[in-house]
Short mmCIF file of C-alpha atoms in Angstrom, two decimals:
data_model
loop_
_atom_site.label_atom_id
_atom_site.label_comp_id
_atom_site.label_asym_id
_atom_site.label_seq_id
_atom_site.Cartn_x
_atom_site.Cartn_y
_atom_site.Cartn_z
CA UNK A 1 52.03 140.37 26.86
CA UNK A 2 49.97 139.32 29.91
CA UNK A 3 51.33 137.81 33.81
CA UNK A 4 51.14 134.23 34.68
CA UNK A 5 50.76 132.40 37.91
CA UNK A 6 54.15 130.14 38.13
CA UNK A 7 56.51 127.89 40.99
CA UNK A 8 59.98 128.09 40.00
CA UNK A 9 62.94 127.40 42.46
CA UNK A 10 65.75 130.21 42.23
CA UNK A 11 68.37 128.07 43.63
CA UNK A 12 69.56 124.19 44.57
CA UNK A 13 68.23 123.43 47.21
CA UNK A 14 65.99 126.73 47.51
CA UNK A 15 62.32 126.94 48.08
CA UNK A 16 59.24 126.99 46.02
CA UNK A 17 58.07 130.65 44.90
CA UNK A 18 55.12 131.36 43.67
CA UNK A 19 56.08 134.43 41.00
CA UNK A 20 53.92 136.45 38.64
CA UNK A 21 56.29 135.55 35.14
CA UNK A 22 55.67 137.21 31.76
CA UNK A 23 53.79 134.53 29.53
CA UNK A 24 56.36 133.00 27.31
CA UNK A 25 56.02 133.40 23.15
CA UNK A 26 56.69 130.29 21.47
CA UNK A 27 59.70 130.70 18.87
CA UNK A 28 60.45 128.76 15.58
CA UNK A 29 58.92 125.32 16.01
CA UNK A 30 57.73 125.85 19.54
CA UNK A 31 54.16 125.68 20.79
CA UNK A 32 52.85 127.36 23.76
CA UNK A 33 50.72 125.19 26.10
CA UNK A 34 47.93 126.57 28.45
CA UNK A 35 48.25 123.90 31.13
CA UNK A 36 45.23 122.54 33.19
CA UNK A 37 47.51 119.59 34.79
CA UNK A 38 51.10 119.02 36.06
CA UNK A 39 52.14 115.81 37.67
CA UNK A 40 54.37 116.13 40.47
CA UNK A 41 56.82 113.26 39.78
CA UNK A 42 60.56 112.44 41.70
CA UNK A 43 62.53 113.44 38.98
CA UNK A 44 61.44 116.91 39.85
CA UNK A 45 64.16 116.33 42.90
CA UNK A 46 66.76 117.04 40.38
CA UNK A 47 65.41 120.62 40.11
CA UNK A 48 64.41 121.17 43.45
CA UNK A 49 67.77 119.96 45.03
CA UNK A 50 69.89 120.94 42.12
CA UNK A 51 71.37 117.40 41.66
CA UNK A 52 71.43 118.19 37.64
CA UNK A 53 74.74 119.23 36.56
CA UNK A 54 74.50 122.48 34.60
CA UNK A 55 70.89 123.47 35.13
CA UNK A 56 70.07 127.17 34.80
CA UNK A 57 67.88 128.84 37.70
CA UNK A 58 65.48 129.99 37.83
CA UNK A 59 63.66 127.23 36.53
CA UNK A 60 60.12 125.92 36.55
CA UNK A 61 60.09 121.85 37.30
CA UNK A 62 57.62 119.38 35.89
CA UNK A 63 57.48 116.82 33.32
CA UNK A 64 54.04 115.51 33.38
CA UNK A 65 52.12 118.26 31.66
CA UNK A 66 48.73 118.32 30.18
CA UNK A 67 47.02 121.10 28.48
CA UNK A 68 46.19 122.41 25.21
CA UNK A 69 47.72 124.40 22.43
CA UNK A 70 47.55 128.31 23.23
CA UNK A 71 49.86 129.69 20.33
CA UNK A 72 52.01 127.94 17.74
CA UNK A 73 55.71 129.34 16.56
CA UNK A 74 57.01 129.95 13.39
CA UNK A 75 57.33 126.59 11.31
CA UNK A 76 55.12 124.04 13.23
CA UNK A 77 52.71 122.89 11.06
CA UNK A 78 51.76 119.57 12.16
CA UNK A 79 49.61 121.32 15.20
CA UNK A 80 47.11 123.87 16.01
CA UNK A 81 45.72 126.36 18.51
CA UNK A 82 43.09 124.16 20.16
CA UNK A 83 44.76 121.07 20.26
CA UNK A 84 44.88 119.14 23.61
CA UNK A 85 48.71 117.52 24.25
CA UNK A 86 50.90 116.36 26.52
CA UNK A 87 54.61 116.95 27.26
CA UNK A 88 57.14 114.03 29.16
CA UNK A 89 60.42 114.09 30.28
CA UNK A 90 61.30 113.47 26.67
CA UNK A 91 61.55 117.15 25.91
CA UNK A 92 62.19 116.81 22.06
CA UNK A 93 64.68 115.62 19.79
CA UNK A 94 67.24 117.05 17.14
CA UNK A 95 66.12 114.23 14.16
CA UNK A 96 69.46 113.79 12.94
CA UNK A 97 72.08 112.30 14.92
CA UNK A 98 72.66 108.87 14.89
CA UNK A 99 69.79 107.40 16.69
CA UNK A 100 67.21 109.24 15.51
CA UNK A 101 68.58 108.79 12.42
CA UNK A 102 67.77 104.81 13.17
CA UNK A 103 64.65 106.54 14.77
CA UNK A 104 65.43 105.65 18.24
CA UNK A 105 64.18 108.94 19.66
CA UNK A 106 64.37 108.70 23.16
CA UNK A 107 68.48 108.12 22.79
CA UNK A 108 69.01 111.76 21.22
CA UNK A 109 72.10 112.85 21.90
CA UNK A 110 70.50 116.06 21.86
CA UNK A 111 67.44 115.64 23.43
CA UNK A 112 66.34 118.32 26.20
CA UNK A 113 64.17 117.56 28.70
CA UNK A 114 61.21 118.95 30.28
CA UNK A 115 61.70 121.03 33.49
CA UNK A 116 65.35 121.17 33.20
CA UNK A 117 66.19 121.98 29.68
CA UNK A 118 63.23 124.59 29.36
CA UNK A 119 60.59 125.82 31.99
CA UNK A 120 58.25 122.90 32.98
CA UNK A 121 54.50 122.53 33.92
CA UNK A 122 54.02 124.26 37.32
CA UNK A 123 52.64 127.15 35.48
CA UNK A 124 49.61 128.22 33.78
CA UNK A 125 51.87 128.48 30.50
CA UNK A 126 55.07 126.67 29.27
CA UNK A 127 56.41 126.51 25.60
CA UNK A 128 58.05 123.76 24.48
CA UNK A 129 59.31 122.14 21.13
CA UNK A 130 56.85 120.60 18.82
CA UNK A 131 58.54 117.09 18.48
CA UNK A 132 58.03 117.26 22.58
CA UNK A 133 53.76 116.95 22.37
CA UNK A 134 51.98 114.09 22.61
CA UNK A 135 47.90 114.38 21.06
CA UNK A 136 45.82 113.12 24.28
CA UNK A 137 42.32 112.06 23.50
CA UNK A 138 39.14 114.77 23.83
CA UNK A 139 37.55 112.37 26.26
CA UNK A 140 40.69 111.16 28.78
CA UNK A 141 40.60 113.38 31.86
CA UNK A 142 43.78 115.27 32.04
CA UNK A 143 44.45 115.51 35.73
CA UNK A 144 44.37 111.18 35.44
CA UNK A 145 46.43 111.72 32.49
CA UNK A 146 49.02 113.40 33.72
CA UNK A 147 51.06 110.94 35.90
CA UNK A 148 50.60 108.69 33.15
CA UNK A 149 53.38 110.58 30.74
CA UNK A 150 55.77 109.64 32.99
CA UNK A 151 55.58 107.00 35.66
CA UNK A 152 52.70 105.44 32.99
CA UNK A 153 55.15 105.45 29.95
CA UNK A 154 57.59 104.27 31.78
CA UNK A 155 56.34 101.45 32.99
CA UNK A 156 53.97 100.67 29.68
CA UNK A 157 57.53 100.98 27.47
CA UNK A 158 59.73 98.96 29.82
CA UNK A 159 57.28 95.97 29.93
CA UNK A 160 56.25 95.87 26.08
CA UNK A 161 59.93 96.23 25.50
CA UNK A 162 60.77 93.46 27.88
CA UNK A 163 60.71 90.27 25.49
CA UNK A 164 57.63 88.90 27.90
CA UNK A 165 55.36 86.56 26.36
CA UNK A 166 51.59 86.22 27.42
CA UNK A 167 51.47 84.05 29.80
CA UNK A 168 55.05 84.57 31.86
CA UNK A 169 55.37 85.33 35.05
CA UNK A 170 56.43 88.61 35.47
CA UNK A 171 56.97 90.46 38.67
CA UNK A 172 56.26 93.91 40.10
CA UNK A 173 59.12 94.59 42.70
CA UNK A 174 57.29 97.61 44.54
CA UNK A 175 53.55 98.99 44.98
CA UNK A 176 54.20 102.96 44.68
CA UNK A 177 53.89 105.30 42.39
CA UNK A 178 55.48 103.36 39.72
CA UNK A 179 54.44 100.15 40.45
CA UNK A 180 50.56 100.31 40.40
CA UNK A 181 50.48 101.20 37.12
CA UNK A 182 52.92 98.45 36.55
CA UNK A 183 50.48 95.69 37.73
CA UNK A 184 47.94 97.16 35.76
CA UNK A 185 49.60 97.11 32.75
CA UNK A 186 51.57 93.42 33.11
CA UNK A 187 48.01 92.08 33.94
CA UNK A 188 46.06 93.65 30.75
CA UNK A 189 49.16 92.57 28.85
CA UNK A 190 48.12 88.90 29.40
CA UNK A 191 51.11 88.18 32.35
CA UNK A 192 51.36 86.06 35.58
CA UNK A 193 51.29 89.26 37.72
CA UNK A 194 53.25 88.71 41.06
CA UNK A 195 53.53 91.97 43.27
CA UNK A 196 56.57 92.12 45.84
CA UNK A 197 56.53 94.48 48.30
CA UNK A 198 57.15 94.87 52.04
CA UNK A 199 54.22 94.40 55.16
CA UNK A 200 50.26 93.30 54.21
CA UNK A 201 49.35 96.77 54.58
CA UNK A 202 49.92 96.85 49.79
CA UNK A 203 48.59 93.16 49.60
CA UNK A 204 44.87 94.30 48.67
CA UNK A 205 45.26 97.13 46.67
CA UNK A 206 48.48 94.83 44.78
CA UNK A 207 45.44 92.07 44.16
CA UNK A 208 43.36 94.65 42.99
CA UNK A 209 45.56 96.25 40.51
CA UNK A 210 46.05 92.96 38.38
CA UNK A 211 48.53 91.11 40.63
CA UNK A 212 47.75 86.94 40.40
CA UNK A 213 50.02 86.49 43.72
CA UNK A 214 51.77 88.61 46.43
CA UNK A 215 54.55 88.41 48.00
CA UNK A 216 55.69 89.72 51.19
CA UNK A 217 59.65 89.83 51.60
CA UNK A 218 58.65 90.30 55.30
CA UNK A 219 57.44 86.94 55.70
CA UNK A 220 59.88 84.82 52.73
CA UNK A 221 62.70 85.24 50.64
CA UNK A 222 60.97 86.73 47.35
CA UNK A 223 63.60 84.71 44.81
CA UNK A 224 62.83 81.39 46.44
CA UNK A 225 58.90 82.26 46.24
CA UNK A 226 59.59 82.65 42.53
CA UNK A 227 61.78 79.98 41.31
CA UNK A 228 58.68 77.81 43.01
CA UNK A 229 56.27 79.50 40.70
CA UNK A 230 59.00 78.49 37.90
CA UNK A 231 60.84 81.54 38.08
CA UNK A 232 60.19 84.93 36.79
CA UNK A 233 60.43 85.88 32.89
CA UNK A 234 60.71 89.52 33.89
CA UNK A 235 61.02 91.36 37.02
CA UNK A 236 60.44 95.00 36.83
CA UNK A 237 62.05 97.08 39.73
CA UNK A 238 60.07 99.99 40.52
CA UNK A 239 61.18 100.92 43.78
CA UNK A 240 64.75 102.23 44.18
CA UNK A 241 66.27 100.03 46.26
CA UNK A 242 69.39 98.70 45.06
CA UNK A 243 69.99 95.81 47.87
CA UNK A 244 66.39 94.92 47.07
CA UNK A 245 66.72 94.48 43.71
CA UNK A 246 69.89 93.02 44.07
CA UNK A 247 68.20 90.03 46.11
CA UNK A 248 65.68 88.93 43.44
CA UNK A 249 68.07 87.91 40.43
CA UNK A 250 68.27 84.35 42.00
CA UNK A 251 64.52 84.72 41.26
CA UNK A 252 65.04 84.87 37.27
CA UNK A 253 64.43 81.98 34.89
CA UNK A 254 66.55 80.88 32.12
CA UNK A 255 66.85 84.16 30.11
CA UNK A 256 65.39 86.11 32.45
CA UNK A 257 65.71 89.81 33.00
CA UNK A 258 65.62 91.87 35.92
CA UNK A 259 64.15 95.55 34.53
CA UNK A 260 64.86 98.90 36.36
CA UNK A 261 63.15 101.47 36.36
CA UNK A 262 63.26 102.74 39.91
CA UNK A 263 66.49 104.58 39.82
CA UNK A 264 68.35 104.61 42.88
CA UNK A 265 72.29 105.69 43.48
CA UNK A 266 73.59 102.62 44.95
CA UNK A 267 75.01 99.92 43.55
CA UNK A 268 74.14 96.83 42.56
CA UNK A 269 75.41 93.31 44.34
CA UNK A 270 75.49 91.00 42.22
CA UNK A 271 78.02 88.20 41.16
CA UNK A 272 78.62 87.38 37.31
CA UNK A 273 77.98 84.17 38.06
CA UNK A 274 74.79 84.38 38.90
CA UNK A 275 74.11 86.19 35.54
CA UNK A 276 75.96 83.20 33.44
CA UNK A 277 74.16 80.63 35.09
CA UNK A 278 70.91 80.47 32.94
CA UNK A 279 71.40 83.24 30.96
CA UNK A 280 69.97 86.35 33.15
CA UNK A 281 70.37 89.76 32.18
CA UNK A 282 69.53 93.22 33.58
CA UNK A 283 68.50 96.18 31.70
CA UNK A 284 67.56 99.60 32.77
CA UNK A 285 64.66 101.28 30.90
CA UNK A 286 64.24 105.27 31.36
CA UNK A 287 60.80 107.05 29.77
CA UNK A 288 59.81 107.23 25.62
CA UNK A 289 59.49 109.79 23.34
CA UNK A 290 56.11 111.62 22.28
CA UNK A 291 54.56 108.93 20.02
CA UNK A 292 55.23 106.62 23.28
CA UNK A 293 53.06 108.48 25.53
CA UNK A 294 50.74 108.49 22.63
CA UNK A 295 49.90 104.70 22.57
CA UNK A 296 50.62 104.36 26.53
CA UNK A 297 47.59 106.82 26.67
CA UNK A 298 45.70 104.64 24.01
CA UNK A 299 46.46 101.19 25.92
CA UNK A 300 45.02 102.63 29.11
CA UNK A 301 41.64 103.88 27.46
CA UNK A 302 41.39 100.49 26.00
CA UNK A 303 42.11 99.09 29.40
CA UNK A 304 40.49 101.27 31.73
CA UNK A 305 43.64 101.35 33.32
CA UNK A 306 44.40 104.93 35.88
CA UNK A 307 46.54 105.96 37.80
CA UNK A 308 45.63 106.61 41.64
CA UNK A 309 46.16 110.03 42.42
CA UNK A 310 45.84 113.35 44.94
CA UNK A 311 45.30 116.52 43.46
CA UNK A 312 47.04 119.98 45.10
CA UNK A 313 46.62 123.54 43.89
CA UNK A 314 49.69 125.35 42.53
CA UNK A 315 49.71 127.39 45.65
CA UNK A 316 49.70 123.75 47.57
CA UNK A 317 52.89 122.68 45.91
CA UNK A 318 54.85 122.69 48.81
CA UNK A 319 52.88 120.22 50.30
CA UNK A 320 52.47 118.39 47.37
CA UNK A 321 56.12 118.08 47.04
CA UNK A 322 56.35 116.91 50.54
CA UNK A 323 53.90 114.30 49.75
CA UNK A 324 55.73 112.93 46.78
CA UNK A 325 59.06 113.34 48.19
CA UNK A 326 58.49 110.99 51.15
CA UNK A 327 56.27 108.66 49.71
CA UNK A 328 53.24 109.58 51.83
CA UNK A 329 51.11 110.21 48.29
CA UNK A 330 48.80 107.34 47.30
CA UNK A 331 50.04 107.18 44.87
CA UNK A 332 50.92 110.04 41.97
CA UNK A 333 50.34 113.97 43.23
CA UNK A 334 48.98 116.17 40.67
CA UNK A 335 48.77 120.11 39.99
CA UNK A 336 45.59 121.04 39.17
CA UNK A 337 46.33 124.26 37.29
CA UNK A 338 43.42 125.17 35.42
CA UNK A 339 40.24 123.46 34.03
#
C-alpha cells in the first residue's frame, strides 16, 4: 500500500495539514477515486470550523470532486477502473427507507455526505460509495467541472424544480459563487433573467451571464423594481443574507416563490400576511443526488454554460480557503490535484 499527498484538519477550528496518509482500499460497494480536481466550496466551513455536530477528526473536506475510477470494492458492478466520475455533497444513499423507497434520493434518512461522513477530495485519493458517483463526460474539463457538482447542481435543481415557466421573470438575488451559474442557467432555461445585487461594480459581468435587467438595491428598492416588471415568478436567493432576502417577498407575483439556496443562520422577517396575500410561498432547496449532477453536467455542455473559477495547488489551500471564505474568489476556487 503506497503514501498519498492529503489536507485534513485534526481539529474544529484547527489548521490545514498537509499529511502523507496511507491510500485508502475501497470496501464492499466502494470505489476508489484518483482525483485530478476538488472544488473548494463554503460548506467546507463546517469541517474546517467544526460547526457539524458529531464529525470525526481527522477528516479530509471537499465535496466537489472529480477524478476517475482507481480500484472498485467488492460488489460494485455498475462501474469500472477507468471510469471518469464525480462525487457531491450527496455522499450516497441507503435505497430503502422511505424516500428512496418513493425514489427521492437526496432526502435519505441515511444519506452520508462527502467530506464529513467519509474523507473528501483534498487528496490525491478518496473512496467513496458507489451510489455517490456521478459519470462526467470524456470531453468536459474537470477542473470547470468541479464547482459545478455543487454550487452548479444546486442551482440547476432548484430552478428546474421551481414551477417556472419559459418566459417568467425570475430573479437572481446575488452575483457570487452561486449566483453566476444561476443566471446562466435561468437564461438558457428560456427566463426573464433579472440579477440583484449590491454597487455597479457585478452589473456587467450579471448582463453577461444571461441577466435581461439589473438591479442595484443601492440605488432602488429591488421588490418595487419587480412588481413594475409584473412581479417575479421565482426569486432564487443565492447569497446568505437573511434581511436581504427577507426584503424581496413584496417582489413576488401571485403564486410566487422566493427559493433559497444561500443558507445563512438568521432568520427570516417576514409577516404571514404577506405570504396569504397572492399566494407566495418560500422553499429552501439544498443539492441532488448523483443522477442530478449527471444531467446538470449534460445541460451545461449543451449550453456552454461554466463556471468562473481560480485554480490553487493542494499545497495553496490555505489561501484558497481564504479566498473562498471571504468572498474575494471570482468566483468558485478549485484544487488542482492531479492531471
Amino acid at each position: 500500500m503506497g503514501l498519498m499527498k492529503a489536507v485534513q484538519v485534526s481539529r474544529p477550528g484547527g489548521d490545514f495539514e498537509i499529511v502523507e496518509r496511507e491510500i485508502p482500499e475501497p470496501q464492499h460497494n466502494q470505489v476508489r477515486v484518483k482525483i485530478e480536481a476538488c472544488g473548494i466550496c463554503h460548506g467546507d466551513v463546517f469541517v474546517k470550523e467544526g460547526f457539524w455536530h458529531g464529525l470525526k477528526y481527522p477528516r479530509i473536506p471537499g465535496h466537489e470532486i472529480v477524478g476517475f475510477i482507481d480500484k472498485v470494492g467488492e460488489g460494485v458492478t455498475t462501474w469500472q477502473k477507468g471510469q471518469r466520475v464525480g462525487v457531491g455533497w450527496h455522499g450516497g444513499h441507503c435505497f430503502e427507507c422511505e424516500p428512496c423507497l418513493q425514489g427521492d434520493f437526496s432526502n435519505c434518512q441515511n444519506s452520508a455526505i462527502t467530506g464529513i461522513d467519509f474523507d473528501g477530495g483534498y487528496a490525491e485519493y478518496t473512496v467513496v460509495p458507489s451510489s455517490a458517483l456521478a459519470s462526467i463526460p470524456d470531453d468536459f474539463n474537470s477542473i470547470e467541472a468541479a464547482p459545478l457538482l455543487c454550487a452548479g447542481i444546486t442551482t440547476f435543481n432548484a430552478l428546474r424544480n421551481s414551477g417556472a415557466r419559459v418566459g417568467d421573470v425570475v430573479a437572481v438575488q446575488g452575483v457570487g459563487g452561486l449566483g453566476h451559474l444561476a443566471l446562466q442557467f435561468s437564461r438558457k432555461m428560456g427566463f426573464k433573467t433579472v440579477a440583484i445585487s449590491r454597487g455597479q461594480d457585478k452589473k456587467t459581468l450579471a448582463l453577461k451571464m444571461g441577466a435581461t435587467d439589473y438591479i442595484d438595491t443601492e440605488l432602488v428598492d429591488a421588490a418595487q423594481a419587480l412588481i413594475d416588471m409584473g412581479g417575479a415568478k421565482v426569486i432564487l436567493a443565492t447569497a446568505p443574507n437573511s434581511k436581504a432576502m427577507s426584503s424581496l417577498v413584496n417582489g413576488l407575483a401571485v403564486n410566487g416563490k422566493l427559493l433559497i439556496v444561500g443558507a445563512s443562520g438568521e432568520p427570516l422577517e417576514i409577516s404571514p400576511i404577506q405570504l396569504i396575500k397572492g399566494r407566495k410561498s418560500i422553499q429552501g432547496w439544498h443539492s441532488g443526488h448523483a443522477k442530478d449532477s449527471e444531467e446538470t453536467l449534460s445541460f451545461c455542455m449543451l449550453s456552454e454554460i461554466r463556471p468562473l473559477i481560480e485554480v490553487f495547488s493542494l499545497e495553496n489551500v490555505a489561501e484558497a480557503y481564504k479566498q473562498m471564505l471571504y468572498n474575494k474568489a471570482r468566483f468558485r476556487v478549485v484544487l488542482q490535484i492531479s492531471s
